[in-house]
Short mmCIF file of C-alpha atoms in Angstrom, two decimals:
data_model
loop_
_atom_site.label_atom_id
_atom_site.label_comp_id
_atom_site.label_asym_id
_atom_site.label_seq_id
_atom_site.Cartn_x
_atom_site.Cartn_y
_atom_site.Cartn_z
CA UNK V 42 0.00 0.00 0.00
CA UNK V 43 1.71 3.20 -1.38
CA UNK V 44 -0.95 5.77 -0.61
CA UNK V 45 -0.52 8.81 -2.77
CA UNK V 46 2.49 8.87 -5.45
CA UNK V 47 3.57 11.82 -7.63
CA UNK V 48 5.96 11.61 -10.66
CA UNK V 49 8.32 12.93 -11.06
CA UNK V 50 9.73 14.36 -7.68
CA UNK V 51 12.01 16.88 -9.87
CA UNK V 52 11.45 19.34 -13.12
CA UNK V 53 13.20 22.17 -14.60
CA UNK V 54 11.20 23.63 -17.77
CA UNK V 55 12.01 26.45 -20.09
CA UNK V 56 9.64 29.10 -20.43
CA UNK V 57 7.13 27.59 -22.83
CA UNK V 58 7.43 24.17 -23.15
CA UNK V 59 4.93 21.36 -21.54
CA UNK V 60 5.05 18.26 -19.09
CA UNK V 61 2.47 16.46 -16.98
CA UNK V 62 2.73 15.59 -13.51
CA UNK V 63 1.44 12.14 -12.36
CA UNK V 64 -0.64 11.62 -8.97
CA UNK V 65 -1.67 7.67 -8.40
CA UNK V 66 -3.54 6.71 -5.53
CA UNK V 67 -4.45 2.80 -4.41
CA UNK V 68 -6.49 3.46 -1.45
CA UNK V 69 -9.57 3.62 -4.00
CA UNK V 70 -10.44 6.97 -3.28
CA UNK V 71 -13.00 9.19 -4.84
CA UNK V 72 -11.51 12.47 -4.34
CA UNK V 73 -8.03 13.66 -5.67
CA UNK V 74 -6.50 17.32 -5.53
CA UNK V 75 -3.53 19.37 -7.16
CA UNK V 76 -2.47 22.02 -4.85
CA UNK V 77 0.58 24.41 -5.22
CA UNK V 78 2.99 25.74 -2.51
CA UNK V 79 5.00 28.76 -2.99
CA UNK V 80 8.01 29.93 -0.51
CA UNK V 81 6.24 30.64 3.27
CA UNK V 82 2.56 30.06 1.88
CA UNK V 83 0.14 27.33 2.62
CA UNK V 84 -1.47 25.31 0.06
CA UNK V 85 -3.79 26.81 -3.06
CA UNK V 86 -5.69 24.19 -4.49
CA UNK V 87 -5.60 24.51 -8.03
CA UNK V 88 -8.40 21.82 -9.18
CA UNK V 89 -9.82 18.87 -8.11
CA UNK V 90 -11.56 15.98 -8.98
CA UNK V 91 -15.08 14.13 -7.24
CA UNK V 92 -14.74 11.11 -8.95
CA UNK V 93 -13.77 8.91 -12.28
CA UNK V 94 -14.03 11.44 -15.04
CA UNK V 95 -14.70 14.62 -13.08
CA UNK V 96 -12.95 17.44 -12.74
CA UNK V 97 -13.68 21.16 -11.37
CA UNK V 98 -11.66 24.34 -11.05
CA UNK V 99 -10.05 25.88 -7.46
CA UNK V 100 -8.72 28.44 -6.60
CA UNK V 101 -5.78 29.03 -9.12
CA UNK V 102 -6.58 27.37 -11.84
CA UNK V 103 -4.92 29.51 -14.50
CA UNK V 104 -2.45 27.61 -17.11
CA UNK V 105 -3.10 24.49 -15.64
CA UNK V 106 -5.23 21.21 -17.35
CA UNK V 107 -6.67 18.21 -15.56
CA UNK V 108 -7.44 14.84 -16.17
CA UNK V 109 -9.41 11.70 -14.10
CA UNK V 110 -9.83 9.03 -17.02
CA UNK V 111 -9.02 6.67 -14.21
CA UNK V 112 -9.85 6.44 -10.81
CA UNK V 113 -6.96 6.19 -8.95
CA UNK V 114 -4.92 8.93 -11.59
CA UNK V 115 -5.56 12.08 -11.63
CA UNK V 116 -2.99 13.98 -14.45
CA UNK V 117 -1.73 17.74 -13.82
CA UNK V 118 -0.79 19.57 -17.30
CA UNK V 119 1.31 22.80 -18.27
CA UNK V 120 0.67 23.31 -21.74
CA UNK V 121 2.99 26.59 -21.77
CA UNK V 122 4.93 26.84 -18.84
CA UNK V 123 5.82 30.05 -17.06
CA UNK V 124 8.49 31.04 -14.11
CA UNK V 125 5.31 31.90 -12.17
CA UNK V 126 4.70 28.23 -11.93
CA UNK V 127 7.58 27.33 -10.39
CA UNK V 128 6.43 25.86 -6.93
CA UNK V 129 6.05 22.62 -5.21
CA UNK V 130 2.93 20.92 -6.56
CA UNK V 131 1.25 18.21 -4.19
CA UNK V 132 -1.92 15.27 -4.53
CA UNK V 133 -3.98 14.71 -2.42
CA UNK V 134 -6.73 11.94 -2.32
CA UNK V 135 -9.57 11.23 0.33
CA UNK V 136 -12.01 8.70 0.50
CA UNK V 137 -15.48 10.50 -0.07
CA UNK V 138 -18.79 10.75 1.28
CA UNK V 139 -19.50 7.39 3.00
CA UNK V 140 -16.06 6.61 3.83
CA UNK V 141 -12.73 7.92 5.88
CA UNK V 142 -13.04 11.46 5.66
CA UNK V 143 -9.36 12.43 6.10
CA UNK V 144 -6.97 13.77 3.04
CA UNK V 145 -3.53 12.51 2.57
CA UNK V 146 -0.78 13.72 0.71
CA UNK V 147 1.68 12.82 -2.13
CA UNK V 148 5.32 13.38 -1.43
CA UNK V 149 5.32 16.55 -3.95
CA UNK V 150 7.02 17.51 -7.22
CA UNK V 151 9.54 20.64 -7.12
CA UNK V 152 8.96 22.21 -10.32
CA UNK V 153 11.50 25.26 -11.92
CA UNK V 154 10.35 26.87 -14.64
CA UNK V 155 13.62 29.25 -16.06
CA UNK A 262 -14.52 30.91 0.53
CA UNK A 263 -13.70 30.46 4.24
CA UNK A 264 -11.14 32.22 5.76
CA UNK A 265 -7.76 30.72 8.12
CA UNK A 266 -5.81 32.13 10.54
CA UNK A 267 -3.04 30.97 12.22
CA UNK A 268 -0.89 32.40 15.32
CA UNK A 269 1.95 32.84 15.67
CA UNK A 270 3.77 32.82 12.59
CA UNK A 271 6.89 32.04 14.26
CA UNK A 272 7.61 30.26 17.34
CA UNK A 273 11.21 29.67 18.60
CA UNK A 274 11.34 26.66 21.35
CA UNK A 275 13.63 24.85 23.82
CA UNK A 276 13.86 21.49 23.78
CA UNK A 277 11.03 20.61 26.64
CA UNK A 278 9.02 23.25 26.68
CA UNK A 279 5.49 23.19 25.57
CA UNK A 280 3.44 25.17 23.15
CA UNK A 281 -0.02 26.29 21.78
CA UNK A 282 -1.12 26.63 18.36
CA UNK A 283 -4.29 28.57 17.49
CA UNK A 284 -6.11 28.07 14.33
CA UNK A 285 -9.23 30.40 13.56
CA UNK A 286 -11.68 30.06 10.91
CA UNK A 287 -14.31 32.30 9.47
CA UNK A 288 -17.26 29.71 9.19
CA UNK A 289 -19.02 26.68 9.82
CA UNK A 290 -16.60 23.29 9.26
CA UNK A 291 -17.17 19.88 9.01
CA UNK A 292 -13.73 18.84 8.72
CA UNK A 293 -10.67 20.03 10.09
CA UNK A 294 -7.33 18.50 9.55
CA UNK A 295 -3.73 19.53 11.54
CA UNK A 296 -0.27 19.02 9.20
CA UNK A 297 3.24 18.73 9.89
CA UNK A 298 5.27 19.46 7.14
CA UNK A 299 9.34 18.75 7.87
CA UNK A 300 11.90 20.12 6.94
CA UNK A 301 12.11 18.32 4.04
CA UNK A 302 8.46 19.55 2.55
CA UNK A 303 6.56 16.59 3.53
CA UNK A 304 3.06 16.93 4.66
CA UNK A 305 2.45 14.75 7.81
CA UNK A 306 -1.59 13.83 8.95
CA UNK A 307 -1.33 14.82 12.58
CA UNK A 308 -5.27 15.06 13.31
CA UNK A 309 -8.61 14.57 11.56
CA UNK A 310 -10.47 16.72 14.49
CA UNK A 311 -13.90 18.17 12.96
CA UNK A 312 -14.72 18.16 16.87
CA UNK A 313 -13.43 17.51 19.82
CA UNK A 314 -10.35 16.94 21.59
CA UNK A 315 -7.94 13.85 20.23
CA UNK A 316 -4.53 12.91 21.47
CA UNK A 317 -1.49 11.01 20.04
CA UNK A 318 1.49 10.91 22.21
CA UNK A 319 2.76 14.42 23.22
CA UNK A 320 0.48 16.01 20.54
CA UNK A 321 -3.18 16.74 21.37
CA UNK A 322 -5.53 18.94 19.27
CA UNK A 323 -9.09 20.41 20.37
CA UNK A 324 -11.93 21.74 17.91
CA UNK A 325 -14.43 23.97 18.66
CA UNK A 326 -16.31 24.20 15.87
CA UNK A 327 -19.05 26.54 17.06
CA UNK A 328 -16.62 29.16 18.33
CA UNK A 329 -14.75 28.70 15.18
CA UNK A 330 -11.08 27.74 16.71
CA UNK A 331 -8.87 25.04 16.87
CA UNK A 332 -5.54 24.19 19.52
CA UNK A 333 -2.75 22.43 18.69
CA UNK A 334 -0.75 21.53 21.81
CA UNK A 335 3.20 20.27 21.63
CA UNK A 336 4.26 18.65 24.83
CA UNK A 337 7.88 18.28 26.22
CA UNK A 338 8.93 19.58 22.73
CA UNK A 339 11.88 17.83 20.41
CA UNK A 340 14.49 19.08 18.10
CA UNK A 341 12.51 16.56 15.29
CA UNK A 342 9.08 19.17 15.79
CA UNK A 343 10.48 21.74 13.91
CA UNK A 344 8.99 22.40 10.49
CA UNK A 345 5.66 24.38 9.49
CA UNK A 346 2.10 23.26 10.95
CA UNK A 347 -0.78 23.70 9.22
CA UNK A 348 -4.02 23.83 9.89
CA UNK A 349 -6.84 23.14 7.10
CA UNK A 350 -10.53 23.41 8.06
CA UNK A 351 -13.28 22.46 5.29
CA UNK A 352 -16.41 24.64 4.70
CA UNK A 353 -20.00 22.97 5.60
CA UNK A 354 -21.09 24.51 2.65
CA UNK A 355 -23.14 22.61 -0.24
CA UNK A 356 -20.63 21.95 -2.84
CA UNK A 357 -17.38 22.07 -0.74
CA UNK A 358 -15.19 19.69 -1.34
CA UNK A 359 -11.68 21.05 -0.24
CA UNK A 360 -9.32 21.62 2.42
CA UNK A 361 -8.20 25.57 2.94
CA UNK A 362 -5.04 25.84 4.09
CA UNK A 363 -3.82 28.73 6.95
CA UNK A 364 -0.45 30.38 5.98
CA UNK A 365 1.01 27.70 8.96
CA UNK A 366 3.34 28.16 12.05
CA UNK A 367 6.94 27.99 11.54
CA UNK A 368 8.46 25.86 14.76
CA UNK A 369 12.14 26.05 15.48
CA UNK A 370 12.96 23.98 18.72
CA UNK A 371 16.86 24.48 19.62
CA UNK A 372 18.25 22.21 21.60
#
């Protein structure tokens, strides 16, 4: 049992170019979160996701895409990154309305966009 | 959305001494969730405390939901409790689905 895995756990981007971040979860949760962390701030949750094939917007969602084709992925994309998204990204998954309420978190991905 | 406050910002320790960390939130919760993350940016469960008062070892957390606070307490503090605490409350609301994170305590416990 892994709980919540991100990949990869390093990136460095140029201004521009793409990449998707990974979250897997095998605790067959419902709900699974991207959040973003920048230097002495909490977590912003940028969107999340209330089941297989849902998605819905937080509160940054700007230049970032989601995906949930499965249930336990849920797929963070850049399509043009920027150096304002450099940050430390983190998933999240909980179990969902009639099950463990509590949220756990992935290990996070350091991202620097130059 | 709701709003989270956390005091104080900073907090400088000595190994064995205790401490308090408040957490207040602008409305109605039905979820509440405490955080350590380390020094090495990893974000430790510490409580799932909608209500109530919970303990695990020299930690203990209380929630009082309808005064709209939440105490951390660190007991007979150690050099390893440094790091940021969060604290992360989640609206009643219809529709809410998230966690909101405060901006956290920074501990530093010197030995």
């Amino acid at each position: 049992n892994a709980g919540v895995t991100q990949t990869p756990k390093f990136r460095v981007l140029k201004t521009g170019q793409s990449m998707t971040l990974l979250c897997a979860q095998d605790m067959n949760h419902e709900y699974m979160y991207w959040y973003r962390q920048d230097p002495g701030m909490g977590l912003r949750l940028i969107h999340y996701s209330v089941g297989e094939g849902t998605t819905a917007k937080g509160e940054v969602p700007d230049g970032y895409n989601v995906s949930r084709l499965k249930k336990q992925n849920f797929l963070l994309g850049l399509e043009s990154a920027a150096p304002s998204q450099t940050s430390v990204y983190f998933c999240a998954s909980r179990g969902g309305l009639l099950s463990n309420d509590e949220q756990y978190f992935g290990p996070g991905t350091r991202l620097t966009v130059t | 959305g709701i709003q989270v406050e956390q005091s104080p910002p900073d907090l400088i320790l000595q190994e064995g001494a205790n401490s308090t960390l408040r957490c207040n939130f602008s409305d109605s919760v039905n979820n509440l969730q405490w955080f350590h993350q380390n020094p090495w940016g990893q974000l430790i469960n510490l409580f799932y405390i909608p209500s109530g008062t919970k303990q695990n070892g020299r930690l203990s957390a209380t929630t009082v939901a309808t005064e709209r606070y939440s105490l951390l307490y660190i007991s007979s503090s150690q050099t390893t409790d440094s790091g940021v605490y969060f604290c992360a409350p989640r609206y009643s609301g219809a529709g809410s689905y998230q966690l909101t994170f405060g901006k956290g305590t920074k501990l530093s416990v010197i030995p």
